[in-house]
PDB file of C-alpha atoms in Angstrom:
ATOM      1  CA  MET A1087      38.877 -77.190-187.900  1.00 76.00           C
ATOM      2  CA  ILE A1088      36.671 -78.840-189.777  1.00 81.00           C
ATOM      3  CA  THR A1089      33.759 -77.342-187.965  1.00 82.00           C
ATOM      4  CA  LEU A1090      35.302 -73.961-188.343  1.00 83.00           C
ATOM      5  CA  HIS A1091      35.867 -75.271-192.687  1.00 82.00           C
ATOM      6  CA  ILE A1092      31.844 -76.035-192.394  1.00 83.00           C
ATOM      7  CA  ARG A1093      31.271 -72.560-191.074  1.00 81.00           C
ATOM      8  CA  GLY A1094      33.511 -71.389-194.005  1.00 83.00           C
ATOM      9  CA  SER A1095      35.729 -69.323-191.359  1.00 85.00           C
ATOM     10  CA  LEU A1096      38.752 -71.394-191.757  1.00 84.00           C
ATOM     11  CA  PRO A1097      41.850 -70.209-193.423  1.00 87.00           C
ATOM     12  CA  GLN A1098      42.374 -72.691-196.536  1.00 87.00           C
ATOM     13  CA  GLU A1099      46.003 -72.679-195.459  1.00 88.00           C
ATOM     14  CA  LEU A1100      44.925 -73.980-191.975  1.00 88.00           C
ATOM     15  CA  LEU A1101      43.463 -76.985-192.675  1.00 86.00           C
ATOM     16  CA  ASN A1102      45.992 -78.166-195.108  1.00 85.00           C
ATOM     17  CA  THR A1103      48.167 -78.793-192.469  1.00 89.00           C
ATOM     18  CA  PHE A1104      45.995 -80.048-190.450  1.00 89.00           C
ATOM     19  CA  LEU A1105      45.478 -82.782-193.271  1.00 84.00           C
ATOM     20  CA  GLU A1106      48.954 -83.000-193.590  1.00 87.00           C
ATOM     21  CA  ARG A1107      49.735 -83.541-189.912  1.00 90.00           C
ATOM     22  CA  ALA A1108      46.906 -84.674-188.101  1.00 88.00           C
ATOM     23  CA  PRO A1109      46.780 -88.388-187.192  1.00 89.00           C
ATOM     24  CA  ALA A1110      44.457 -90.721-188.591  1.00 85.00           C
ATOM     25  CA  SER A1111      42.160 -91.126-185.757  1.00 88.00           C
ATOM     26  CA  ALA A1112      41.580 -87.225-185.422  1.00 89.00           C
ATOM     27  CA  ARG A1113      40.963 -87.376-190.348  1.00 85.00           C
ATOM     28  CA  GLN A1114      38.171 -90.068-189.707  1.00 85.00           C
ATOM     29  CA  ASP A1115      36.807 -88.223-186.837  1.00 88.00           C
ATOM     30  CA  VAL A1116      36.745 -85.301-189.153  1.00 87.00           C
ATOM     31  CA  MET A1117      34.986 -88.158-191.265  1.00 87.00           C
ATOM     32  CA  ARG A1118      32.041 -88.802-189.182  1.00 86.00           C
ATOM     33  CA  LEU A1119      31.450 -84.930-188.240  1.00 85.00           C
ATOM     34  CA  VAL A1120      31.534 -84.433-191.843  1.00 88.00           C
ATOM     35  CA  GLY A1121      28.503 -87.440-192.176  1.00 88.00           C
ATOM     36  CA  LEU A1122      26.907 -85.639-189.476  1.00 85.00           C
ATOM     37  CA  THR A1123      26.152 -82.525-191.238  1.00 85.00           C
ATOM     38  CA  ILE A1124      25.717 -83.969-194.365  1.00 86.00           C
ATOM     39  CA  GLY A1125      23.015 -85.507-192.922  1.00 85.00           C
ATOM     40  CA  ALA A1126      21.790 -82.620-190.321  1.00 76.00           C
ATOM     41  CA  ASN A1127      18.161 -81.665-190.145  1.00 66.00           C
ATOM     42  CA  THR A1128      17.053 -78.911-192.004  1.00 58.00           C
ATOM     43  CA  SER A1129      16.825 -77.153-189.398  1.00 60.00           C
ATOM     44  CA  SER A1130      19.171 -77.537-187.370  1.00 63.00           C
ATOM     45  CA  ALA A1131      21.839 -76.313-190.193  1.00 63.00           C
ATOM     46  CA  PRO A1132      21.896 -73.745-192.815  1.00 69.00           C
ATOM     47  CA  SER A1133      22.255 -75.608-196.370  1.00 85.00           C
ATOM     48  CA  SER A1134      25.566 -73.771-196.766  1.00 86.00           C
ATOM     49  CA  PHE A1135      26.801 -75.883-193.666  1.00 88.00           C
ATOM     50  CA  ARG A1136      25.311 -79.121-195.497  1.00 87.00           C
ATOM     51  CA  ASP A1137      26.818 -77.800-199.257  1.00 90.00           C
ATOM     52  CA  ARG A1138      30.428 -77.150-197.558  1.00 90.00           C
ATOM     53  CA  ALA A1139      30.943 -80.469-195.279  1.00 91.00           C
ATOM     54  CA  ARG A1140      29.746 -82.451-199.118  1.00 93.00           C
ATOM     55  CA  ALA A1141      32.622 -80.847-201.514  1.00 93.00           C
ATOM     56  CA  TYR A1142      34.953 -81.161-198.667  1.00 93.00           C
ATOM     57  CA  TRP A1143      33.934 -85.437-198.540  1.00 95.00           C
ATOM     58  CA  VAL A1144      34.299 -84.807-202.612  1.00 96.00           C
ATOM     59  CA  HIS A1145      37.151 -83.558-202.259  1.00 94.00           C
ATOM     60  CA  ARG A1146      38.911 -85.891-199.902  1.00 94.00           C
ATOM     61  CA  LEU A1147      37.148 -89.288-201.494  1.00 97.00           C
ATOM     62  CA  SER A1148      39.027 -86.871-205.032  1.00 97.00           C
ATOM     63  CA  ALA A1149      42.229 -87.130-202.941  1.00 95.00           C
ATOM     64  CA  ALA A1150      42.440 -90.288-201.977  1.00 96.00           C
ATOM     65  CA  LYS A1151      41.321 -91.615-205.024  1.00 97.00           C
ATOM     66  CA  ALA A1152      45.282 -90.127-206.519  1.00 97.00           C
ATOM     67  CA  SER A1153      46.807 -90.309-204.151  1.00 95.00           C
ATOM     68  CA  ASN A1154      49.830 -93.123-204.116  1.00 94.00           C
ATOM     69  CA  ASP A1155      49.170 -93.676-200.254  1.00 92.00           C
ATOM     70  CA  ARG A1156      45.390 -96.079-200.232  1.00 89.00           C
ATOM     71  CA  SER A1157      46.451 -96.360-196.537  1.00 89.00           C
ATOM     72  CA  ARG A1158      46.683 -93.258-195.371  1.00 90.00           C
ATOM     73  CA  PHE A1159      43.205 -92.977-197.085  1.00 93.00           C
ATOM     74  CA  ALA A1160      41.341 -96.223-196.078  1.00 93.00           C
ATOM     75  CA  ARG A1161      39.942 -95.282-192.513  1.00 92.00           C
ATOM     76  CA  LYS A1162      39.429 -92.146-193.468  1.00 93.00           C
ATOM     77  CA  VAL A1163      36.824 -92.848-195.927  1.00 96.00           C
ATOM     78  CA  GLY A1164      35.957 -96.156-194.730  1.00 94.00           C
ATOM     79  CA  SER A1165      34.097 -93.833-192.750  1.00 94.00           C
ATOM     80  CA  ILE A1166      31.231 -93.411-194.456  1.00 96.00           C
ATOM     81  CA  GLY A1167      29.440 -96.349-193.626  1.00 93.00           C
ATOM     82  CA  PRO A1168      27.952 -94.803-190.103  1.00 94.00           C
ATOM     83  CA  TRP A1169      26.381 -92.264-192.551  1.00 94.00           C
ATOM     84  CA  PHE A1170      23.627 -94.227-193.607  1.00 94.00           C
ATOM     85  CA  LEU A1171      22.487 -94.291-190.035  1.00 92.00           C
ATOM     86  CA  TRP A1172      22.261 -90.390-190.015  1.00 91.00           C
ATOM     87  CA  GLY A1173      20.461 -89.220-192.671  1.00 88.00           C
ATOM     88  CA  VAL A1174      21.998 -88.028-195.899  1.00 93.00           C
ATOM     89  CA  ASP A1175      20.410 -88.150-198.904  1.00 94.00           C
ATOM     90  CA  SER A1176      20.338 -92.009-199.650  1.00 96.00           C
ATOM     91  CA  ASP A1177      20.752 -91.445-203.475  1.00 97.00           C
ATOM     92  CA  TRP A1178      23.426 -89.205-203.092  1.00 97.00           C
ATOM     93  CA  LEU A1179      25.498 -91.799-200.634  1.00 98.00           C
ATOM     94  CA  MET A1180      24.786 -94.423-202.629  1.00 98.00           C
ATOM     95  CA  GLU A1181      26.172 -92.508-205.632  1.00 98.00           C
ATOM     96  CA  GLN A1182      29.493 -91.297-203.294  1.00 98.00           C
ATOM     97  CA  LEU A1183      29.785 -94.746-201.970  1.00 98.00           C
ATOM     98  CA  LEU A1184      29.937 -96.532-205.526  1.00 98.00           C
ATOM     99  CA  ASP A1185      32.608 -93.668-206.243  1.00 98.00           C
ATOM    100  CA  ALA A1186      34.642 -95.001-203.163  1.00 97.00           C
ATOM    101  CA  LEU A1187      34.711 -98.434-203.817  1.00 97.00           C
ATOM    102  CA  ALA A1188      35.611 -98.247-207.417  1.00 96.00           C
ATOM    103  CA  GLY A1189      38.683 -96.567-206.364  1.00 96.00           C
ATOM    104  CA  GLY A1190      39.737 -99.366-204.235  1.00 95.00           C
ATOM    105  CA  TYR A1191      38.090 -97.862-200.953  1.00 96.00           C
ATOM    106  CA  ALA A1192      35.697 -99.479-198.817  1.00 95.00           C
ATOM    107  CA  PRO A1193      33.449 -99.207-195.393  1.00 96.00           C
ATOM    108  CA  ASN A1194      34.970 -99.399-191.934  1.00 93.00           C
ATOM    109  CA  ASP A1195      31.431-101.174-190.914  1.00 92.00           C
ATOM    110  CA  LEU A1196      29.545-102.832-193.469  1.00 94.00           C
ATOM    111  CA  TYR A1197      26.925-104.379-191.019  1.00 94.00           C
ATOM    112  CA  THR A1198      25.370-100.694-190.934  1.00 95.00           C
ATOM    113  CA  VAL A1199      26.067-100.344-194.168  1.00 97.00           C
ATOM    114  CA  ILE A1200      23.828-103.133-194.929  1.00 96.00           C
ATOM    115  CA  GLY A1201      21.333-102.425-192.898  1.00 96.00           C
ATOM    116  CA  GLY A1202      20.962 -99.121-193.811  1.00 97.00           C
ATOM    117  CA  LEU A1203      20.742-100.333-197.426  1.00 98.00           C
ATOM    118  CA  ALA A1204      17.815-102.748-196.682  1.00 97.00           C
ATOM    119  CA  LYS A1205      15.676-100.138-194.847  1.00 97.00           C
ATOM    120  CA  LEU A1206      15.636 -98.038-198.543  1.00 96.00           C
ATOM    121  CA  GLY A1207      12.880 -98.814-200.489  1.00 91.00           C
ATOM    122  CA  ASP A1208      11.214-100.742-202.976  1.00 93.00           C
ATOM    123  CA  ASP A1209      11.477 -97.636-205.254  1.00 96.00           C
ATOM    124  CA  LYS A1210      15.325 -98.001-205.253  1.00 98.00           C
ATOM    125  CA  ILE A1211      16.309-101.522-204.863  1.00 98.00           C
ATOM    126  CA  ASP A1212      18.441-101.364-208.780  1.00 98.00           C
ATOM    127  CA  ARG A1213      20.602 -99.212-206.813  1.00 99.00           C
ATOM    128  CA  VAL A1214      20.969-100.961-203.472  1.00 99.00           C
ATOM    129  CA  VAL A1215      21.607-103.719-205.807  1.00 99.00           C
ATOM    130  CA  GLU A1216      24.501-102.084-207.921  1.00 99.00           C
ATOM    131  CA  VAL A1217      26.394-100.807-204.156  1.00 98.00           C
ATOM    132  CA  ILE A1218      25.646-104.696-203.383  1.00 98.00           C
ATOM    133  CA  GLU A1219      27.302-105.925-205.385  1.00 98.00           C
ATOM    134  CA  ALA A1220      30.526-103.460-205.489  1.00 98.00           C
ATOM    135  CA  LEU A1221      30.772-104.081-202.183  1.00 97.00           C
ATOM    136  CA  ALA A1222      30.499-108.247-202.888  1.00 96.00           C
ATOM    137  CA  THR A1223      33.099-108.009-205.528  1.00 96.00           C
ATOM    138  CA  SER A1224      35.222-105.880-203.690  1.00 94.00           C
ATOM    139  CA  GLU A1225      38.144-107.687-202.426  1.00 90.00           C
ATOM    140  CA  SER A1226      38.266-105.974-198.853  1.00 89.00           C
ATOM    141  CA  TYR A1227      35.989-108.155-197.670  1.00 89.00           C
ATOM    142  CA  ASN A1228      35.461-112.126-196.968  1.00 81.00           C
ATOM    143  CA  ARG A1229      32.632-114.080-196.644  1.00 79.00           C
ATOM    144  CA  TYR A1230      32.281-113.702-192.888  1.00 85.00           C
ATOM    145  CA  ALA A1231      31.608-109.137-193.567  1.00 87.00           C
ATOM    146  CA  PHE A1232      27.770-111.166-195.426  1.00 87.00           C
ATOM    147  CA  MET A1233      27.543-113.332-192.188  1.00 87.00           C
ATOM    148  CA  VAL A1234      26.568-110.549-189.917  1.00 86.00           C
ATOM    149  CA  GLN A1235      23.597-109.171-192.000  1.00 90.00           C
ATOM    150  CA  PRO A1236      21.793-112.757-193.735  1.00 94.00           C
ATOM    151  CA  ALA A1237      18.015-111.266-193.556  1.00 96.00           C
ATOM    152  CA  GLU A1238      19.363-108.215-194.220  1.00 97.00           C
ATOM    153  CA  LEU A1239      21.024-109.053-197.084  1.00 97.00           C
ATOM    154  CA  ARG A1240      18.275-111.684-198.356  1.00 98.00           C
ATOM    155  CA  LYS A1241      15.790-109.064-198.435  1.00 98.00           C
ATOM    156  CA  ILE A1242      17.737-107.316-200.465  1.00 98.00           C
ATOM    157  CA  LEU A1243      18.299-109.711-202.881  1.00 98.00           C
ATOM    158  CA  SER A1244      14.603-110.993-203.072  1.00 98.00           C
ATOM    159  CA  ALA A1245      13.545-107.335-203.930  1.00 98.00           C
ATOM    160  CA  GLY A1246      16.244-107.303-206.244  1.00 98.00           C
ATOM    161  CA  LYS A1247      15.520-110.663-207.862  1.00 97.00           C
ATOM    162  CA  LYS A1248      11.514-109.445-208.111  1.00 97.00           C
ATOM    163  CA  SER A1249      12.684-105.949-210.141  1.00 96.00           C
ATOM    164  CA  GLY A1250      11.688-105.182-213.680  1.00 95.00           C
ATOM    165  CA  PHE A1251      15.104-104.357-214.762  1.00 97.00           C
ATOM    166  CA  GLU A1252      17.270-107.816-216.426  1.00 98.00           C
ATOM    167  CA  GLN A1253      20.040-105.531-214.998  1.00 98.00           C
ATOM    168  CA  THR A1254      19.192-106.023-211.574  1.00 98.00           C
ATOM    169  CA  ARG A1255      17.965-109.710-211.684  1.00 98.00           C
ATOM    170  CA  SER A1256      21.717-110.173-213.359  1.00 98.00           C
ATOM    171  CA  ARG A1257      23.468-108.684-210.354  1.00 99.00           C
ATOM    172  CA  VAL A1258      21.302-110.294-207.463  1.00 98.00           C
ATOM    173  CA  GLU A1259      22.863-113.503-209.909  1.00 98.00           C
ATOM    174  CA  ARG A1260      26.388-112.474-209.618  1.00 98.00           C
ATOM    175  CA  ILE A1261      26.152-111.032-206.446  1.00 98.00           C
ATOM    176  CA  VAL A1262      24.919-115.048-205.061  1.00 98.00           C
ATOM    177  CA  ASN A1263      27.914-117.106-206.805  1.00 97.00           C
ATOM    178  CA  VAL A1264      30.622-113.957-205.775  1.00 96.00           C
ATOM    179  CA  LEU A1265      29.623-114.875-202.337  1.00 96.00           C
ATOM    180  CA  ALA A1266      29.518-119.078-203.305  1.00 95.00           C
ATOM    181  CA  ALA A1267      32.889-118.492-204.682  1.00 94.00           C
ATOM    182  CA  LYS A1268      33.695-117.239-200.734  1.00 92.00           C
ATOM    183  CA  GLY A1269      32.379-119.199-199.287  1.00 91.00           C
ATOM    184  CA  GLU A1270      29.167-118.192-198.378  1.00 93.00           C
ATOM    185  CA  ASP A1271      26.274-120.257-199.468  1.00 94.00           C
ATOM    186  CA  SER A1272      23.594-119.642-197.951  1.00 95.00           C
ATOM    187  CA  PHE A1273      21.870-117.626-200.773  1.00 97.00           C
ATOM    188  CA  LEU A1274      22.025-119.847-203.327  1.00 97.00           C
ATOM    189  CA  ASP A1275      18.333-121.165-203.357  1.00 97.00           C
ATOM    190  CA  LEU A1276      17.750-117.587-204.642  1.00 97.00           C
ATOM    191  CA  LEU A1277      19.215-118.564-208.157  1.00 95.00           C
ATOM    192  CA  GLU A1278      16.243-120.934-208.585  1.00 88.00           C
TER     193      GLU A1278
END
C-alpha cells in the first residue's frame, strides 16, 4: 500500500483507511519501508519517491505530535532508529529525530542510533551532541539504554568536549550529569 502511495498511484482515501484500520505492526513496517525509500541510492529510486516518502514521514510525525493517543504512534515514530543504517541524509535525519524527541517520541532502537551518530564526522559533532542530549534527557530511557554502546558514546562525548562551541561543551557536561543522575557514572571522568 505504501509503495503505491510513494509512487503516487494510491488515492488518499485508501491511504487514510489503511492508517485508521491497520494494526500497529503494519504501520511500523510502513515506516521501515519509508526509511529505506528515503535512504535509497539515487540510482535505484527516483527522487520523487524519496520526496513523497519524506513528506509521508513529516505528515505522520505531525499527526503523532498532535494526537492525544500517543501509544497509537509510539512504535511507528520510533521506527526512525534503523534509518541511520540506510543512507538517509544525516542532517535531515538528526533534525527529524530532534523533532520526534521534542514531541515526546523516542527511537525504538537506541543502539542503532548511537552507533550511527558515532560514525558521523567531527564536522557534525555539535548537532550529534545536541541529539545525544535530547536522548539522554528523554524520559523514555533509563541508564541501561546508554550502557549498550559505551565506546561509541564516549567517542561522541570526547569529541564534543573538544568542540570549538561553548554550547556543545556545556551540553557534554549536562549529558554526563544527566547520565550520572540516572545511575550511569562511567563518563564522569569527562568532567575533569
